[in-house]
Amino acid sequence: MSATDVVHGMLTALFAAAAVYTLRRAVVTRGSGWRGLSDSLLHTVMASAMAVMPWHQIDDGPPPGRTTFFFVAAALWFPLTAVLSLRGPRLAGLVHRSPHAVGMVAMAWMPVRHGSVTDAHTGDMVTGVLTLCLLAYALRSLTRDMPRLRGAAGDVRVSIGIGGPCDRFWHGSTAMGTAIMLLMHH
């Protein structure tokens, strides 16, 4: 087994676990409304697609046009629902939902970058910007609660609550995995 196969296996495990987590969240979480349910289902589709992606060649799978269209629509979902939301300040909602949109844009970009749609320089720039955004979000998500976790070890609600450390762990981990997938050539 090569080092690349090991990395592919780890990414598959990460994204498969994330898909199960987000699907469970979509089913179990009550009171988050249609937007929360839709968010979780979009994340489930993304994580499921990412779980199988390391093992496919570029020409395998659905046509890039359909995949790109779906994930562009998913990317638009996050900022549009923030702007149209009646809850809370719109700008704060837009900032909060932007990393999810970037992840969906990365999913839309992956099949396109291998085609003849872009030249190499433009493709490298887009990949670099998406990767940096995802890495920044991953680091923020994965390190945000570290000091608080030491003091809240006994409080179960902190670890499983909506928007809590558990959610940030999964969002940060999938952002990190997506960044790695953007940089891998497969």
Backbone as JSON, one array per atom type, in Angstrom:
{
  "sequence": "MSATDVVHGMLTALFAAAAVYTLRRAVVTRGSGWRGLSDSLLHTVMASAMAVMPWHQIDDGPPPGRTTFFFVAAALWFPLTAVLSLRGPRLAGLVHRSPHAVGMVAMAWMPVRHGSVTDAHTGDMVTGVLTLCLLAYALRSLTRDMPRLRGAAGDVRVSIGIGGPCDRFWHGSTAMGTAIMLLMHH",
  "N": [[0.85, -1.17, 0.0], [0.64, 2.14, -0.93], [1.86, 5.41, 0.09], [0.14, 7.35, -0.84], [-2.23, 5.89, -1.11], [-2.76, 5.44, 1.59], [-3.26, 8.05, 2.5], [-5.51, 8.58, 0.91], [-7.23, 6.67, 2.01], [-7.48, 7.66, 4.65], [-8.71, 10.14, 4.13], [-11.09, 9.24, 2.98], [-12.23, 7.89, 5.19], [-12.52, 10.08, 6.96], [-14.35, 11.77, 5.52], [-16.51, 10.02, 5.16], [-17.29, 9.56, 7.82], [-17.97, 12.2, 8.46], [-20.14, 12.54, 6.73], [-21.99, 10.74, 7.84], [-22.28, 11.93, 10.36], [-23.38, 14.49, 9.65], [-25.73, 13.7, 8.38], [-27.02, 12.38, 10.47], [-27.34, 14.55, 12.13], [-29.1, 16.06, 10.59], [-31.38, 14.48, 10.76], [-31.85, 14.14, 13.53], [-31.78, 16.67, 14.8], [-34.01, 18.98, 15.94], [-36.1, 21.79, 15.44], [-34.4, 23.43, 14.07], [-35.34, 24.2, 11.71], [-36.25, 24.54, 8.17], [-34.06, 25.59, 6.86], [-31.83, 24.8, 8.4], [-32.08, 22.02, 8.16], [-31.77, 21.74, 5.38], [-29.16, 22.75, 5.11], [-27.7, 20.78, 6.51], [-28.26, 18.52, 4.93], [-27.09, 19.28, 2.48], [-24.41, 19.39, 3.29], [-24.09, 16.71, 3.88], [-24.35, 15.5, 1.34], [-22.11, 16.66, 0.11], [-19.98, 15.67, 1.73], [-20.3, 12.94, 1.31], [-19.77, 12.74, -1.45], [-17.12, 13.57, -1.41], [-15.98, 11.49, 0.03], [-15.81, 9.34, -1.72], [-14.36, 10.37, -3.79], [-11.41, 10.31, -3.74], [-10.77, 7.82, -4.83], [-11.54, 7.7, -7.42], [-10.86, 8.14, -10.86], [-10.22, 10.99, -12.95], [-12.08, 11.0, -15.08], [-14.09, 9.35, -14.2], [-17.29, 8.86, -12.62], [-20.07, 11.22, -12.21], [-20.97, 13.48, -14.93], [-18.91, 16.4, -15.28], [-20.3, 18.84, -15.65], [-22.89, 18.56, -14.49], [-22.23, 17.99, -11.82], [-20.78, 20.28, -11.16], [-22.77, 22.25, -11.55], [-24.64, 21.51, -9.53], [-23.1, 21.9, -7.15], [-22.41, 24.59, -7.38], [-24.93, 25.75, -7.17], [-25.45, 24.9, -4.55], [-23.43, 26.33, -3.26], [-24.33, 28.93, -3.63], [-26.61, 28.84, -2.1], [-25.93, 29.17, 0.64], [-24.96, 31.96, 1.11], [-27.21, 33.33, 0.08], [-29.39, 32.48, 1.67], [-28.57, 33.57, 4.05], [-28.66, 36.31, 3.57], [-31.36, 36.63, 3.0], [-32.52, 35.92, 5.36], [-34.56, 36.3, 8.25], [-33.68, 36.26, 10.76], [-31.49, 37.62, 13.06], [-28.57, 39.78, 12.43], [-27.89, 40.46, 9.04], [-25.34, 40.7, 7.83], [-23.62, 39.49, 9.67], [-24.63, 36.9, 9.55], [-24.03, 36.32, 6.91], [-21.23, 36.37, 6.96], [-20.79, 34.23, 8.71], [-21.8, 32.09, 7.21], [-20.27, 32.04, 4.94], [-17.82, 30.4, 4.83], [-18.92, 27.86, 4.4], [-20.03, 28.16, 1.91], [-17.68, 28.54, 0.45], [-16.52, 26.01, 0.65], [-18.36, 24.54, -0.86], [-17.99, 25.79, -3.34], [-15.39, 24.94, -3.82], [-15.88, 22.24, -4.21], [-17.35, 22.41, -6.57], [-15.37, 23.37, -8.18], [-13.37, 21.4, -8.4], [-13.94, 19.29, -10.42], [-13.89, 20.9, -12.69], [-11.37, 22.09, -12.9], [-9.67, 20.22, -13.96], [-10.36, 20.03, -16.55], [-10.35, 21.53, -19.84], [-11.15, 24.06, -19.4], [-9.9, 26.12, -18.05], [-6.79, 27.96, -18.05], [-3.49, 26.9, -17.03], [-2.24, 28.67, -15.18], [-4.35, 30.34, -14.22], [-5.98, 28.36, -13.15], [-4.31, 27.35, -11.12], [-4.19, 29.62, -9.49], [-6.89, 29.96, -8.66], [-7.28, 27.54, -7.33], [-5.34, 27.86, -5.31], [-6.33, 30.12, -3.87], [-8.83, 29.16, -2.95], [-7.9, 27.0, -1.41], [-6.37, 28.33, 0.58], [-8.41, 29.82, 1.87], [-10.0, 27.71, 2.86], [-8.15, 26.43, 4.55], [-7.66, 28.46, 6.44], [-10.21, 28.69, 7.59], [-10.44, 26.08, 8.6], [-8.36, 25.98, 10.53], [-9.25, 27.99, 12.28], [-11.73, 26.91, 13.11], [-10.94, 24.47, 14.27], [-9.29, 25.21, 16.36], [-10.59, 27.06, 17.91], [-12.13, 26.51, 20.28], [-10.38, 25.39, 22.1], [-9.12, 26.41, 24.63], [-11.47, 26.73, 26.15], [-12.51, 24.14, 26.24], [-10.99, 22.74, 28.09], [-11.92, 23.65, 30.54], [-14.58, 22.93, 30.42], [-15.0, 20.22, 30.45], [-16.72, 18.48, 31.77], [-19.26, 19.2, 30.96], [-21.65, 18.05, 29.0], [-23.42, 19.17, 27.17], [-21.98, 21.21, 25.96], [-20.27, 19.87, 24.25], [-21.9, 18.61, 22.37], [-23.78, 20.36, 21.42], [-25.66, 22.45, 19.13], [-23.75, 24.2, 16.88], [-21.64, 24.06, 18.57], [-18.49, 22.86, 19.97], [-18.29, 20.27, 18.82], [-19.62, 20.45, 16.34], [-17.97, 22.41, 15.2], [-15.59, 20.99, 15.1], [-16.17, 19.02, 13.13], [-16.79, 20.64, 10.92], [-14.36, 22.04, 10.64], [-12.59, 19.89, 10.25], [-13.54, 18.77, 7.85], [-13.16, 20.94, 6.18], [-10.37, 21.09, 6.23], [-9.77, 18.58, 5.08], [-10.92, 18.97, 2.54], [-9.29, 21.0, 1.57], [-6.89, 19.58, 1.38], [-7.66, 17.73, -0.58], [-8.02, 19.46, -2.73], [-5.39, 20.11, -3.3], [-4.26, 17.71, -4.0], [-3.32, 15.62, -6.69], [-5.19, 13.62, -8.62]],
  "CA": [[0.0, 0.0, 0.0], [1.47, 3.34, -1.05], [1.52, 6.54, 0.97], [-1.04, 8.0, -1.42], [-3.39, 5.08, -0.73], [-3.01, 5.68, 3.01], [-3.91, 9.37, 2.58], [-6.84, 8.4, 0.35], [-8.02, 5.95, 3.02], [-7.79, 8.57, 5.76], [-9.7, 11.11, 3.66], [-12.36, 8.52, 2.84], [-12.76, 7.69, 6.54], [-12.94, 11.39, 7.46], [-15.56, 12.25, 4.86], [-17.61, 9.09, 5.45], [-17.74, 9.88, 9.18], [-18.64, 13.5, 8.39], [-21.44, 12.33, 6.09], [-22.85, 10.12, 8.85], [-22.56, 12.95, 11.38], [-24.3, 15.52, 9.16], [-27.02, 13.07, 8.15], [-27.6, 12.2, 11.8], [-27.73, 15.88, 12.59], [-30.3, 16.45, 9.83], [-32.51, 13.68, 11.23], [-32.07, 14.27, 14.97], [-31.93, 18.06, 15.24], [-35.34, 19.55, 15.76], [-36.16, 23.2, 15.74], [-33.49, 24.24, 13.27], [-36.11, 24.64, 10.55], [-35.94, 24.04, 6.84], [-32.71, 26.02, 6.49], [-30.88, 23.91, 9.08], [-32.19, 20.7, 7.53], [-31.15, 21.85, 4.05], [-27.71, 22.88, 5.32], [-27.15, 19.47, 6.88], [-28.34, 17.63, 3.78], [-26.06, 19.69, 1.52], [-23.12, 18.94, 3.82], [-24.07, 15.24, 3.75], [-24.04, 15.2, -0.07], [-20.72, 17.04, -0.14], [-19.08, 14.73, 2.41], [-20.41, 11.64, 0.61], [-19.03, 12.86, -2.72], [-15.69, 13.65, -1.09], [-15.54, 10.19, 0.53], [-15.49, 8.44, -2.85], [-13.54, 11.08, -4.77], [-10.0, 9.91, -3.86], [-10.59, 6.54, -5.49], [-11.97, 7.81, -8.81], [-10.05, 8.88, -11.83], [-10.87, 12.25, -13.36], [-13.19, 10.76, -15.99], [-15.11, 8.54, -13.54], [-18.32, 9.6, -11.91], [-21.03, 12.0, -13.01], [-20.36, 14.49, -15.79], [-18.52, 17.59, -14.53], [-21.31, 19.89, -15.75], [-23.94, 18.33, -13.48], [-21.62, 18.13, -10.5], [-20.47, 21.7, -10.99], [-24.03, 22.98, -11.38], [-25.19, 21.21, -8.21], [-22.32, 22.51, -6.08], [-22.54, 26.05, -7.5], [-26.22, 26.06, -6.55], [-25.27, 24.73, -3.11], [-22.6, 27.45, -2.8], [-25.19, 30.11, -3.6], [-27.6, 28.64, -1.04], [-25.48, 29.67, 1.94], [-25.07, 33.41, 1.25], [-28.57, 33.8, -0.19], [-30.24, 32.28, 2.84], [-28.13, 34.51, 5.08], [-29.16, 37.64, 3.2], [-32.83, 36.62, 3.05], [-32.95, 35.49, 6.68], [-35.18, 37.28, 9.14], [-33.05, 36.09, 12.07], [-30.18, 38.22, 13.31], [-28.0, 40.68, 11.43], [-27.59, 39.77, 7.78], [-23.91, 40.66, 7.56], [-23.05, 38.45, 10.54], [-25.04, 35.62, 8.97], [-23.27, 36.13, 5.68], [-19.85, 36.02, 7.35], [-20.84, 32.9, 9.31], [-22.11, 31.07, 6.21], [-19.32, 32.11, 3.82], [-16.93, 29.23, 4.69], [-19.67, 26.73, 3.83], [-20.11, 28.45, 0.47], [-16.34, 28.31, -0.13], [-16.38, 24.56, 0.53], [-19.17, 24.1, -2.01], [-17.29, 26.28, -4.54], [-14.26, 24.02, -4.03], [-16.44, 21.01, -4.8], [-17.7, 22.73, -7.95], [-14.13, 23.65, -8.91], [-12.52, 20.22, -8.6], [-14.06, 18.66, -11.74], [-13.63, 21.88, -13.74], [-9.94, 22.44, -13.02], [-8.97, 19.2, -14.74], [-10.75, 20.16, -17.95], [-9.66, 22.56, -20.62], [-11.89, 25.3, -19.17], [-9.01, 27.17, -17.56], [-5.36, 27.75, -18.29], [-2.82, 26.39, -15.83], [-1.99, 29.75, -14.22], [-5.63, 30.7, -13.6], [-6.39, 27.21, -12.35], [-3.48, 27.32, -9.9], [-4.59, 30.74, -8.62], [-8.19, 29.66, -8.05], [-7.03, 26.46, -6.37], [-4.61, 28.43, -4.18], [-7.22, 30.97, -3.06], [-9.78, 28.27, -2.26], [-7.16, 26.25, -0.39], [-6.06, 29.23, 1.7], [-9.65, 30.1, 2.59], [-10.39, 26.51, 3.59], [-7.2, 26.21, 5.64], [-7.91, 29.47, 7.48], [-11.43, 28.28, 8.29], [-10.16, 24.86, 9.35], [-7.58, 26.33, 11.72], [-10.11, 28.73, 13.2], [-12.72, 25.99, 13.66], [-10.34, 23.42, 15.07], [-8.59, 25.73, 17.55], [-11.41, 28.08, 18.58], [-12.63, 26.14, 21.6], [-9.41, 24.64, 22.9], [-9.03, 26.83, 26.04], [-12.75, 26.5, 26.81], [-12.75, 22.72, 26.42], [-10.34, 22.27, 29.32], [-12.77, 23.99, 31.68], [-15.94, 22.44, 30.25], [-14.91, 18.79, 30.16], [-17.86, 17.76, 32.33], [-20.53, 19.68, 30.43], [-21.92, 17.33, 27.77], [-24.1, 20.05, 26.23], [-20.99, 21.98, 25.22], [-19.63, 19.06, 23.22], [-22.8, 18.13, 21.33], [-24.75, 21.37, 21.07], [-25.63, 23.03, 17.8], [-22.77, 25.27, 16.8], [-20.63, 23.87, 19.61], [-17.19, 22.31, 19.55], [-18.43, 19.09, 17.96], [-19.89, 20.96, 14.99], [-16.77, 23.08, 14.69], [-14.63, 19.95, 14.77], [-16.52, 18.41, 11.85], [-16.63, 21.64, 9.86], [-12.92, 22.27, 10.48], [-11.96, 18.7, 9.68], [-13.9, 18.62, 6.44], [-12.48, 22.03, 5.45], [-8.98, 20.66, 6.07], [-9.77, 17.5, 4.1], [-11.21, 19.54, 1.23], [-8.06, 21.69, 1.16], [-5.94, 18.54, 0.96], [-8.15, 17.19, -1.86], [-7.74, 20.45, -3.76], [-3.97, 20.09, -3.62], [-3.86, 16.39, -4.51], [-3.56, 15.31, -8.09], [-5.63, 12.23, -8.74]],
  "C": [[0.9, 1.24, 0.0], [1.02, 4.41, -0.06], [0.28, 7.26, 0.46], [-2.3, 7.23, -1.07], [-3.75, 5.28, 0.74], [-3.74, 7.02, 3.19], [-5.33, 9.28, 2.03], [-7.75, 7.69, 1.35], [-8.41, 6.84, 4.18], [-8.83, 9.61, 5.34], [-11.07, 10.46, 3.49], [-13.01, 8.31, 4.2], [-13.28, 9.0, 7.12], [-14.26, 11.81, 6.85], [-16.75, 11.32, 5.06], [-18.16, 9.35, 6.85], [-18.47, 11.22, 9.21], [-20.01, 13.38, 7.75], [-22.43, 11.72, 7.07], [-23.24, 11.15, 9.9], [-23.58, 13.97, 10.87], [-25.67, 14.95, 8.84], [-27.74, 12.84, 9.47], [-28.11, 13.53, 12.33], [-29.0, 16.35, 11.89], [-31.54, 15.74, 10.37], [-32.86, 14.0, 12.68], [-32.41, 15.69, 15.4], [-33.33, 18.56, 14.91], [-35.26, 21.03, 16.08], [-35.19, 24.05, 14.94], [-34.15, 24.7, 11.98], [-35.62, 24.08, 9.24], [-34.53, 24.44, 6.41], [-31.66, 25.11, 7.13], [-30.89, 22.51, 8.48], [-31.51, 20.71, 6.16], [-29.63, 21.97, 4.16], [-27.08, 21.52, 5.6], [-27.19, 18.5, 5.7], [-27.31, 17.99, 2.71], [-24.67, 19.26, 1.99], [-22.99, 17.42, 3.71], [-23.72, 14.85, 2.31], [-22.58, 15.51, -0.37], [-19.76, 16.03, 0.48], [-19.12, 13.36, 1.74], [-19.64, 11.65, -0.7], [-17.52, 12.88, -2.46], [-15.15, 12.3, -0.61], [-15.13, 9.25, -0.6], [-14.52, 9.07, -3.84], [-12.08, 10.61, -4.85], [-9.77, 8.66, -4.69], [-11.0, 6.58, -6.96], [-10.94, 8.55, -9.64], [-10.87, 10.08, -12.27], [-12.11, 11.99, -14.2], [-14.29, 9.88, -15.4], [-16.17, 9.45, -12.95], [-19.22, 10.41, -12.83], [-20.31, 13.04, -13.87], [-20.04, 15.76, -15.0], [-19.57, 18.7, -14.56], [-22.39, 19.76, -14.68], [-23.4, 18.54, -12.06], [-21.35, 19.6, -10.2], [-21.74, 22.5, -10.75], [-24.6, 22.76, -9.98], [-24.43, 21.96, -7.12], [-22.27, 24.04, -6.19], [-23.86, 26.49, -6.88], [-26.13, 25.93, -5.03], [-24.45, 25.88, -2.53], [-23.44, 28.72, -2.7], [-26.22, 30.05, -2.47], [-27.17, 29.34, 0.26], [-25.53, 31.2, 2.04], [-26.49, 33.94, 1.01], [-29.48, 33.62, 1.01], [-29.83, 33.17, 4.0], [-28.7, 35.89, 4.81], [-30.69, 37.71, 3.34], [-33.38, 36.25, 4.42], [-33.57, 36.64, 7.47], [-34.58, 37.22, 10.54], [-31.7, 36.78, 12.1], [-29.71, 39.15, 12.2], [-27.56, 39.91, 10.18], [-26.1, 39.67, 7.51], [-23.23, 39.59, 8.4], [-23.41, 37.06, 10.01], [-24.28, 35.29, 7.71], [-21.83, 35.72, 5.98], [-19.81, 34.59, 7.9], [-21.02, 31.8, 8.25], [-21.14, 31.04, 5.04], [-18.38, 30.91, 3.72], [-17.63, 28.01, 4.11], [-19.81, 26.92, 2.33], [-18.77, 28.18, -0.21], [-16.11, 26.81, -0.31], [-17.16, 24.02, -0.66], [-18.55, 24.58, -3.33], [-16.1, 25.36, -4.85], [-14.74, 22.72, -4.66], [-16.82, 21.24, -6.26], [-16.44, 22.89, -8.8], [-13.35, 22.39, -9.27], [-12.72, 19.55, -9.96], [-13.7, 19.6, -12.89], [-12.14, 22.09, -13.96], [-9.16, 21.45, -13.85], [-9.32, 19.28, -16.23], [-9.97, 21.25, -18.64], [-10.33, 23.92, -20.45], [-10.95, 26.43, -18.76], [-7.57, 26.89, -17.98], [-4.7, 27.39, -16.96], [-2.62, 27.48, -14.78], [-3.27, 30.15, -13.47], [-6.11, 29.57, -12.69], [-5.61, 27.11, -11.05], [-3.87, 28.44, -8.94], [-5.91, 30.46, -7.92], [-8.03, 28.57, -6.99], [-6.33, 27.0, -5.13], [-5.49, 29.27, -3.28], [-8.23, 30.12, -2.28], [-9.1, 27.5, -1.14], [-6.84, 27.12, 0.81], [-7.3, 29.56, 2.52], [-10.08, 28.9, 3.44], [-9.44, 26.23, 4.76], [-7.4, 27.2, 6.77], [-9.15, 29.1, 8.28], [-11.19, 27.03, 9.14], [-9.38, 25.17, 10.63], [-8.43, 27.08, 12.74], [-11.1, 27.78, 13.89], [-12.11, 24.99, 14.64], [-9.66, 23.94, 16.35], [-9.44, 26.68, 18.38], [-11.77, 27.74, 20.01], [-11.61, 25.48, 22.51], [-9.29, 25.13, 24.34], [-10.33, 26.55, 26.8], [-13.0, 25.02, 27.09], [-12.12, 22.19, 27.7], [-11.22, 22.53, 30.53], [-14.16, 23.39, 31.6], [-15.98, 20.95, 29.99], [-16.12, 18.03, 30.69], [-19.19, 18.15, 31.74], [-20.78, 19.06, 29.06], [-22.59, 18.24, 26.75], [-23.11, 20.85, 25.4], [-20.44, 21.16, 24.06], [-20.59, 18.63, 22.12], [-23.81, 19.17, 20.88], [-24.59, 21.88, 19.65], [-24.66, 24.2, 17.81], [-21.67, 25.15, 17.84], [-19.36, 23.26, 19.06], [-17.29, 21.1, 18.63], [-18.71, 19.51, 16.51], [-18.65, 21.62, 14.4], [-15.68, 22.08, 14.34], [-14.92, 19.38, 13.38], [-16.36, 19.4, 10.7], [-15.15, 21.91, 9.6], [-12.22, 21.1, 9.84], [-12.29, 18.53, 8.21], [-13.29, 19.75, 5.6], [-11.02, 21.66, 5.21], [-8.87, 19.55, 5.03], [-10.03, 18.0, 2.69], [-9.99, 20.28, 0.69], [-7.02, 20.68, 0.67], [-6.35, 17.98, -0.4], [-7.9, 18.17, -3.0], [-6.29, 20.39, -4.23], [-3.5, 18.77, -4.2], [-4.17, 16.27, -5.98], [-3.97, 13.85, -8.16], [-6.32, 12.02, -10.05]]
}
